[in-house]
N, CA, C and O atoms as a MOPAC input file, in Angstrom:
PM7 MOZYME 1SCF
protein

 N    162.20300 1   -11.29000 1  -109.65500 1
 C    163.29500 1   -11.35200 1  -108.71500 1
 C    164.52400 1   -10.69100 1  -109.31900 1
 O    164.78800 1   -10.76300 1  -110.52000 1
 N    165.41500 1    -9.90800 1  -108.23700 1
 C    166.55500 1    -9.57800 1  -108.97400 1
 C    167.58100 1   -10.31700 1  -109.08500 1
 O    167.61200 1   -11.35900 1  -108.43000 1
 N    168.46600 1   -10.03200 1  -109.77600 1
 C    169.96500 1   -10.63800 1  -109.88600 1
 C    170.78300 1   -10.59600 1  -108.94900 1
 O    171.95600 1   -10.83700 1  -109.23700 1
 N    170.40700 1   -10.25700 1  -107.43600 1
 C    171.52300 1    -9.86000 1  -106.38100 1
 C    171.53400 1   -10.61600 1  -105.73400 1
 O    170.54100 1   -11.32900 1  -105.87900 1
 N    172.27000 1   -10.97300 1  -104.87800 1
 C    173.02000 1   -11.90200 1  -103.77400 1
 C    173.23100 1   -10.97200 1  -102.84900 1
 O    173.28500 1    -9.81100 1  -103.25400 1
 N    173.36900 1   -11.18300 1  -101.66900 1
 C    173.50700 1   -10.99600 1  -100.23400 1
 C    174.47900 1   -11.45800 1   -99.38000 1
 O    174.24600 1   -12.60700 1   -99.00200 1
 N    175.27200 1   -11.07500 1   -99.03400 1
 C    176.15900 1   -11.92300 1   -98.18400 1
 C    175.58400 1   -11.75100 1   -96.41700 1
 O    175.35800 1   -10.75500 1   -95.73100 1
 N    175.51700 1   -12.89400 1   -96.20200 1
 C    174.61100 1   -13.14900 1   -94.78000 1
 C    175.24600 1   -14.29600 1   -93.78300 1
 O    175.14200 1   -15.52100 1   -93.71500 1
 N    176.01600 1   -13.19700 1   -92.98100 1
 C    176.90200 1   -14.13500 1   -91.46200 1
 C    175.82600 1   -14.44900 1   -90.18800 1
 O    174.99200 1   -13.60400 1   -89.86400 1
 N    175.90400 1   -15.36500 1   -89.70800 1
 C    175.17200 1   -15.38900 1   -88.64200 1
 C    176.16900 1   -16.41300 1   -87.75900 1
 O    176.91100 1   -17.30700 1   -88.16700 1
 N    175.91100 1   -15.95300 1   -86.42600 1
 C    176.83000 1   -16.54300 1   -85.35800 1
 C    176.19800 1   -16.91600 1   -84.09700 1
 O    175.55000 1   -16.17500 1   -83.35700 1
 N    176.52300 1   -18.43100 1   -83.90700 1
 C    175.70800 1   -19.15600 1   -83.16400 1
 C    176.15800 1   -19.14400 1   -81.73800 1
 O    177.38000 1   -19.28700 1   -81.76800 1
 N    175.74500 1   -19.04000 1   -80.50900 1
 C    176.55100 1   -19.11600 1   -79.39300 1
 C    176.31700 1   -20.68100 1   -78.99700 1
 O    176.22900 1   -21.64600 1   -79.75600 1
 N    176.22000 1   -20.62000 1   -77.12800 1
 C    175.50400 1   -21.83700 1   -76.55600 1
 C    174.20000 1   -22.15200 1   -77.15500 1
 O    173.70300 1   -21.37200 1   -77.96700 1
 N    173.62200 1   -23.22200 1   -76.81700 1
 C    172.52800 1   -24.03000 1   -77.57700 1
 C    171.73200 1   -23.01200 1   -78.08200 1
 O    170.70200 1   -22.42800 1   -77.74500 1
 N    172.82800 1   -22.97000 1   -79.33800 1
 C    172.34200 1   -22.75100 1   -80.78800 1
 C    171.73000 1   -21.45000 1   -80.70400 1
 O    170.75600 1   -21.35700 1   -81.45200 1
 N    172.03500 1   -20.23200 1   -79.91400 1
 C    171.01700 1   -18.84900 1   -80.05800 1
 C    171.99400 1   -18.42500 1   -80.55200 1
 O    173.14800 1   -18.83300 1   -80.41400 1
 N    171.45200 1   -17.22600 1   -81.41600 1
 C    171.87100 1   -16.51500 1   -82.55300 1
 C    172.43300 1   -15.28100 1   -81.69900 1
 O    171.62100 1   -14.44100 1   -81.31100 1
 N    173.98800 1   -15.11800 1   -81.34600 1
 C    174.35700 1   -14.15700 1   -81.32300 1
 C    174.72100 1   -12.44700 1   -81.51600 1
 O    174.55900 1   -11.41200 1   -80.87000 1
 N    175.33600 1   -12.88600 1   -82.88100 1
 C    175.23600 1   -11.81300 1   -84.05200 1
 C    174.58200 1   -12.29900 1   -85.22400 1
 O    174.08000 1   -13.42100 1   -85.28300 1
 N    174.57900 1   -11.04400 1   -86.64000 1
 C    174.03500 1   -11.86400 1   -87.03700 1
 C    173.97600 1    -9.91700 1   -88.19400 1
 O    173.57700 1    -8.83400 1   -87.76600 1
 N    174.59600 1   -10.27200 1   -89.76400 1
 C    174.75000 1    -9.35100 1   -90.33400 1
 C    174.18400 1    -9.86200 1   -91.65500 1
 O    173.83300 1   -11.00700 1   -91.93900 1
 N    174.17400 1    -8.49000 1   -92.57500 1
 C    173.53400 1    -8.93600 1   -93.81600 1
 C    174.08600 1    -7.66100 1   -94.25400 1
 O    174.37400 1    -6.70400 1   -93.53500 1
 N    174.22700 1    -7.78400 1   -95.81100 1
 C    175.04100 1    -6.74800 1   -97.00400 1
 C    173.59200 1    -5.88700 1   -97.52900 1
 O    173.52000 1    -4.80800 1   -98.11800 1
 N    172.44300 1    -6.85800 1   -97.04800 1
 C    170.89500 1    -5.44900 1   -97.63300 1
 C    171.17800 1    -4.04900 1   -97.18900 1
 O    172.32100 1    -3.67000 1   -96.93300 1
 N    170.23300 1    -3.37000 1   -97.11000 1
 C    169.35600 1    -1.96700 1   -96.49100 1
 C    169.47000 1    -2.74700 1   -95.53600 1
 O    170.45400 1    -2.87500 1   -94.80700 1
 N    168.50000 1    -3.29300 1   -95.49300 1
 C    167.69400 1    -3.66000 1   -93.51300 1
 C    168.58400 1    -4.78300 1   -93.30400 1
 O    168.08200 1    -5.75700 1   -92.74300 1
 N    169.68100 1    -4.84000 1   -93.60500 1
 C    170.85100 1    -5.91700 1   -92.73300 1
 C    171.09000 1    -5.83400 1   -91.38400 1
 O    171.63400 1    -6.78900 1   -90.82800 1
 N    170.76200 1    -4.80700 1   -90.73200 1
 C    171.78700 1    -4.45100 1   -89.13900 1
 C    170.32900 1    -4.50100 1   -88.40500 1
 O    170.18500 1    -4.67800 1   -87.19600 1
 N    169.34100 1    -4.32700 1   -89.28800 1
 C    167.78500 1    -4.81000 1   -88.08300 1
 C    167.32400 1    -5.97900 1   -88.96600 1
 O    167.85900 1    -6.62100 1   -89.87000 1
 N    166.28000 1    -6.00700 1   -88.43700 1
 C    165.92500 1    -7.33800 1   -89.06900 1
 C    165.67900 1    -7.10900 1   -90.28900 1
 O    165.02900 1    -6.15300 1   -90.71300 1
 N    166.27500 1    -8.13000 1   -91.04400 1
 C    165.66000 1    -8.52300 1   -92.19600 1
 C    165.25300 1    -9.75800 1   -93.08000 1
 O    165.42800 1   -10.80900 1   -92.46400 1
 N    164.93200 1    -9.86700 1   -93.90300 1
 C    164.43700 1   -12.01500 1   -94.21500 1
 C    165.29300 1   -12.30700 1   -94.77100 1
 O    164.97100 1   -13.39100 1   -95.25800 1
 N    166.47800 1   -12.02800 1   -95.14100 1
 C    167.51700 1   -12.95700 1   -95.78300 1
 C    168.20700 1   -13.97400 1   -94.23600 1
 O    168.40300 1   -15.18900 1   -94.20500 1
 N    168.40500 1   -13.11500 1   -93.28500 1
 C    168.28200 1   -13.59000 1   -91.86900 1
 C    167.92300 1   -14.82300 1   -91.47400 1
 O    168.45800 1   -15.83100 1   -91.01100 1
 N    166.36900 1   -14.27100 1   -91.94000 1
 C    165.53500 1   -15.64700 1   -91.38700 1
 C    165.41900 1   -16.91600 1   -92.70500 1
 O    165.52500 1   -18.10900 1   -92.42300 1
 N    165.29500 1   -16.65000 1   -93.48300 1
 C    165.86600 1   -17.58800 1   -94.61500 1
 C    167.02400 1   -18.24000 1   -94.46600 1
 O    167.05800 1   -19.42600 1   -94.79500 1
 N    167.98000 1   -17.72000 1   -94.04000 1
 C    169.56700 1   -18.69600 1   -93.84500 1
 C    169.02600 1   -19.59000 1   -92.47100 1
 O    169.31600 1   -20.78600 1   -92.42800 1
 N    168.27400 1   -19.00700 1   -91.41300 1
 C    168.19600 1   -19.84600 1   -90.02900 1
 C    167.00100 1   -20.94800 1   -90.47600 1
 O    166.98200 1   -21.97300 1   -89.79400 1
 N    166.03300 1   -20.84300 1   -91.51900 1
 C    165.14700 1   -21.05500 1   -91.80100 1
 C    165.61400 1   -22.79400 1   -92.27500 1
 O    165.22200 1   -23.88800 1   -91.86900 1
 N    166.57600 1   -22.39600 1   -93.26600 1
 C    167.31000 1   -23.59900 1   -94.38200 1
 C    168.31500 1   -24.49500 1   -93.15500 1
 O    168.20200 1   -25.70300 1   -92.95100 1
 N    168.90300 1   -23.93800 1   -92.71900 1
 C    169.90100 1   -24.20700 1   -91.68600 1
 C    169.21200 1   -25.29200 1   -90.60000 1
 O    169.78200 1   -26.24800 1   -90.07500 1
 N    168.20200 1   -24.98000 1   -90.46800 1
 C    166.83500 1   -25.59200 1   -89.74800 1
 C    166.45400 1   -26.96700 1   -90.49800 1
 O    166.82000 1   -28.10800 1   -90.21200 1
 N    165.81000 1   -26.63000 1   -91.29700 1
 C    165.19500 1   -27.41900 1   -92.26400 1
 C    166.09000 1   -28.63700 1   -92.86900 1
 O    165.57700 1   -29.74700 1   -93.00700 1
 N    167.73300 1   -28.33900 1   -93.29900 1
 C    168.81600 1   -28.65100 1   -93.94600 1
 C    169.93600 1   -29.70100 1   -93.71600 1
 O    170.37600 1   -30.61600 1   -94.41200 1
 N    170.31700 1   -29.09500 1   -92.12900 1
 C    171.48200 1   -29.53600 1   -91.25300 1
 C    170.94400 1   -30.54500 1   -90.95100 1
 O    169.93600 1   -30.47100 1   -90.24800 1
 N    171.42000 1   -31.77500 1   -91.36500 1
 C    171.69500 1   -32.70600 1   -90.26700 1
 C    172.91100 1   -32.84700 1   -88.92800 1
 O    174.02200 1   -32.33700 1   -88.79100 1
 N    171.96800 1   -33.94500 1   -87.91600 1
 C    172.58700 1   -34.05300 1   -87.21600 1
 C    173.74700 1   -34.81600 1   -87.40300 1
 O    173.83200 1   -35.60800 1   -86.46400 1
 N    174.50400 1   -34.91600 1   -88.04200 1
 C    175.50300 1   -35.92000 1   -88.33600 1
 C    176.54200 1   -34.90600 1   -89.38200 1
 O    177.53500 1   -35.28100 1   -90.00500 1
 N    175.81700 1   -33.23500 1   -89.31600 1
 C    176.75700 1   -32.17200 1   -89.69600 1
 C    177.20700 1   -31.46800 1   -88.13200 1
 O    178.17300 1   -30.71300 1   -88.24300 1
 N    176.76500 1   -31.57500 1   -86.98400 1
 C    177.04700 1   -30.81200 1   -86.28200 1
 C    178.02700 1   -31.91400 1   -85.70600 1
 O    177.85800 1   -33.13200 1   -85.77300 1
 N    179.28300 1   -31.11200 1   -85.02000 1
 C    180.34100 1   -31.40400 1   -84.26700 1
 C    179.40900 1   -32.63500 1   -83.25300 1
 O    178.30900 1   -32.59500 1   -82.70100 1
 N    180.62300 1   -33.80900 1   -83.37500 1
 C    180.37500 1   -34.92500 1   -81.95400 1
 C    180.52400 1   -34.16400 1   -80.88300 1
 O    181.37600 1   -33.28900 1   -80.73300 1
 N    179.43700 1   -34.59400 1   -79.89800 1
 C    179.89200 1   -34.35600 1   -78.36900 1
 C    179.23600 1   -36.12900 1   -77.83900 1
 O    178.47700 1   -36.90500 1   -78.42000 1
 N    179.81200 1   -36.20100 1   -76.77600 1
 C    179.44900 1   -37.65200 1   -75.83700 1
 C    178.58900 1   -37.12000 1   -74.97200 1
 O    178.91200 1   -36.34000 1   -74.07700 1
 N    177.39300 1   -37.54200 1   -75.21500 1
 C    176.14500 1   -37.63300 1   -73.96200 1
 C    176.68800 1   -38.38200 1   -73.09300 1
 O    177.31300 1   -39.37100 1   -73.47700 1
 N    176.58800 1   -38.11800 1   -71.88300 1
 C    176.40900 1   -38.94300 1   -70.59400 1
 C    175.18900 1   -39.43900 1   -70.62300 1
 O    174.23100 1   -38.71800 1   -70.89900 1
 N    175.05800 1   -40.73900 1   -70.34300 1
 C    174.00700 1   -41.77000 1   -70.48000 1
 C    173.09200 1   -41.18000 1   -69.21300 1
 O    173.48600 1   -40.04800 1   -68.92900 1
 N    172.19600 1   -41.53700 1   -68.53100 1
 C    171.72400 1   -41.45000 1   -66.94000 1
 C    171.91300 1   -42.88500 1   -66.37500 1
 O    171.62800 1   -43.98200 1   -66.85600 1
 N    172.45700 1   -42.54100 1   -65.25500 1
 C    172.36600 1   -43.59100 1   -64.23100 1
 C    171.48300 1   -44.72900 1   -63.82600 1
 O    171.89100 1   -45.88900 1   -63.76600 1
 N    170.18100 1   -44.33500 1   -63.53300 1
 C    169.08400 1   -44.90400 1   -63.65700 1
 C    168.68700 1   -45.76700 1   -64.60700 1
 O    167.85100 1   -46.66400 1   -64.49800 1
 N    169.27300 1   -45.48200 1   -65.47100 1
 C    168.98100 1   -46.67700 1   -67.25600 1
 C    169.80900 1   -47.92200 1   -67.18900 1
 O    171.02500 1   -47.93300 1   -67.38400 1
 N    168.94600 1   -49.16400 1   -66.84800 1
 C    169.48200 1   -50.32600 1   -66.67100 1
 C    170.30500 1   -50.73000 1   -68.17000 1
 O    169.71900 1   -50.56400 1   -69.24000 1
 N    171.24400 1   -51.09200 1   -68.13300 1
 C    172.52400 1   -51.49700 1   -69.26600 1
 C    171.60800 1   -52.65200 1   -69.95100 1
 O    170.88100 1   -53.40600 1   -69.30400 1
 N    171.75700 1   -52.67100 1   -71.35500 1
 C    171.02900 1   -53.08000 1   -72.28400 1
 C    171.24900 1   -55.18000 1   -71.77700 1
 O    172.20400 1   -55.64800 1   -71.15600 1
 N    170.50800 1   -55.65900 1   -72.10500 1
 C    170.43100 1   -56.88500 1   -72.23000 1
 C    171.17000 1   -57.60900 1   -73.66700 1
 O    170.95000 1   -57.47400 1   -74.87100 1
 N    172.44300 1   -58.68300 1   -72.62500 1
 C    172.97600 1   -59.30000 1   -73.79200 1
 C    172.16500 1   -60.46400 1   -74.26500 1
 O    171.93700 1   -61.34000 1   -73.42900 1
 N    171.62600 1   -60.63000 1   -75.64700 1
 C    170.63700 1   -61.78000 1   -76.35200 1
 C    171.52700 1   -62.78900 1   -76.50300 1
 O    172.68700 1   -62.42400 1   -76.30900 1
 N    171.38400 1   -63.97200 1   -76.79100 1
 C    171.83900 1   -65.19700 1   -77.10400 1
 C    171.49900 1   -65.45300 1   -78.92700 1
 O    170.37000 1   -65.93200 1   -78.82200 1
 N    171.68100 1   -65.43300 1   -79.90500 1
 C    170.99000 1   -65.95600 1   -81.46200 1
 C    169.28200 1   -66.87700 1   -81.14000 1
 O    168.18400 1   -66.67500 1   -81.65900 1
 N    169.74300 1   -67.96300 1   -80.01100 1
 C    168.83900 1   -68.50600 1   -79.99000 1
 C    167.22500 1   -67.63100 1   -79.50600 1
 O    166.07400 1   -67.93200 1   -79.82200 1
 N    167.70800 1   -66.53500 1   -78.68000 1
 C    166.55700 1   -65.61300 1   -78.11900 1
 C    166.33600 1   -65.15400 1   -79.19300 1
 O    165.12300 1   -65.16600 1   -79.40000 1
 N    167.03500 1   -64.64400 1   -80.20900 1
 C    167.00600 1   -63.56100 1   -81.07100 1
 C    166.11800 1   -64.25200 1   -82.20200 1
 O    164.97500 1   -63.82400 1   -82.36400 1
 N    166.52200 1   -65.15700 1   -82.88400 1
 C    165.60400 1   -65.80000 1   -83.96900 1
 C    165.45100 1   -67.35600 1   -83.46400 1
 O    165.99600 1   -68.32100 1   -84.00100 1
 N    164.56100 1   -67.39000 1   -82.27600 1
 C    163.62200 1   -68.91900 1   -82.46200 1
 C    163.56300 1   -69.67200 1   -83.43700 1
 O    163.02400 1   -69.39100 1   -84.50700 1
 N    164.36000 1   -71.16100 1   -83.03600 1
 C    163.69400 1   -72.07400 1   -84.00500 1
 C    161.64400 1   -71.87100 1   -84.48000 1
 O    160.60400 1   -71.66500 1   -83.85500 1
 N    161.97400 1   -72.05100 1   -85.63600 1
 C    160.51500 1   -72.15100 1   -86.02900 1
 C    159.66000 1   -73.73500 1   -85.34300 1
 O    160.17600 1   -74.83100 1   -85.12100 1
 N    158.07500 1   -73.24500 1   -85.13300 1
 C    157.61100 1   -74.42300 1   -84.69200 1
 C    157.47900 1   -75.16800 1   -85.40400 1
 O    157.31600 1   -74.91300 1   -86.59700 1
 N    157.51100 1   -76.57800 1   -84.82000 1
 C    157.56700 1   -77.60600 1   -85.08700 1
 C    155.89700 1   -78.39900 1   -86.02200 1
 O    154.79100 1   -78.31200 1   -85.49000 1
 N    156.02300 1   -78.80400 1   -86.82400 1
 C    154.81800 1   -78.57200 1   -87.92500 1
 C    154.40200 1   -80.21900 1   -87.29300 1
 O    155.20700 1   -81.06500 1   -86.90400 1
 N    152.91500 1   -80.33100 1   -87.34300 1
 C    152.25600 1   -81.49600 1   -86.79000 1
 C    152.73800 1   -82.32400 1   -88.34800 1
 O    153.03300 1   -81.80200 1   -89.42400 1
 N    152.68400 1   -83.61800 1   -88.01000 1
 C    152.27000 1   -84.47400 1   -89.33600 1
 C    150.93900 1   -85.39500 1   -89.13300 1
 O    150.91000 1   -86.14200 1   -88.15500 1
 N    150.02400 1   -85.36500 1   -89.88100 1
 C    149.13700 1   -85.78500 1   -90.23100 1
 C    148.97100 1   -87.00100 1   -90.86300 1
 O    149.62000 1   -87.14000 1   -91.90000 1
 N    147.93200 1   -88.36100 1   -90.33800 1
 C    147.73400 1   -89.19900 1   -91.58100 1
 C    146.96400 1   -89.41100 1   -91.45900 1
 O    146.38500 1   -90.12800 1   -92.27500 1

């Protein structure tokens, strides 16, 4: 492998398609794999909790969660026979 580095921009539009998209190689302005290596890692890498908040709208149709009581939630344990 050589000693070189690459400088490699890529620019994302609406859901996430690759707009532009440059590289400092030979084959920078057509395709080339330093390209797909940055989208590759970027993929593999990013979490969701790196990309910008947005608020989903819930759907309508989805009945609103059920409020539990403790007692629903963890049941007394049953009641143990005694024996003699």
């Amino acid at each position: 492998m050589r000693d070189r580095s690459y400088h490699v921009t890529l620019t994302l539009g609406e859901n996430d398609t690759v707009v532009d998209s440059k590289c400092d190689c030979v084959n920078g302005q057509d395709k080339c794999h330093h390209k797909a290596s940055l989208l590759l890692y970027g993929y593999k890498n990013v979490s969701k909790t790196d990309i910008r908040a947005s608020w989903i709208q819930h759907p309508k149709s989805r009945p609103p969660k059920k409020t539990m009581t403790m007692e629903e939630l963890f049941p007394p344990p049953p009641k143990l026979a005694t024996y003699r």
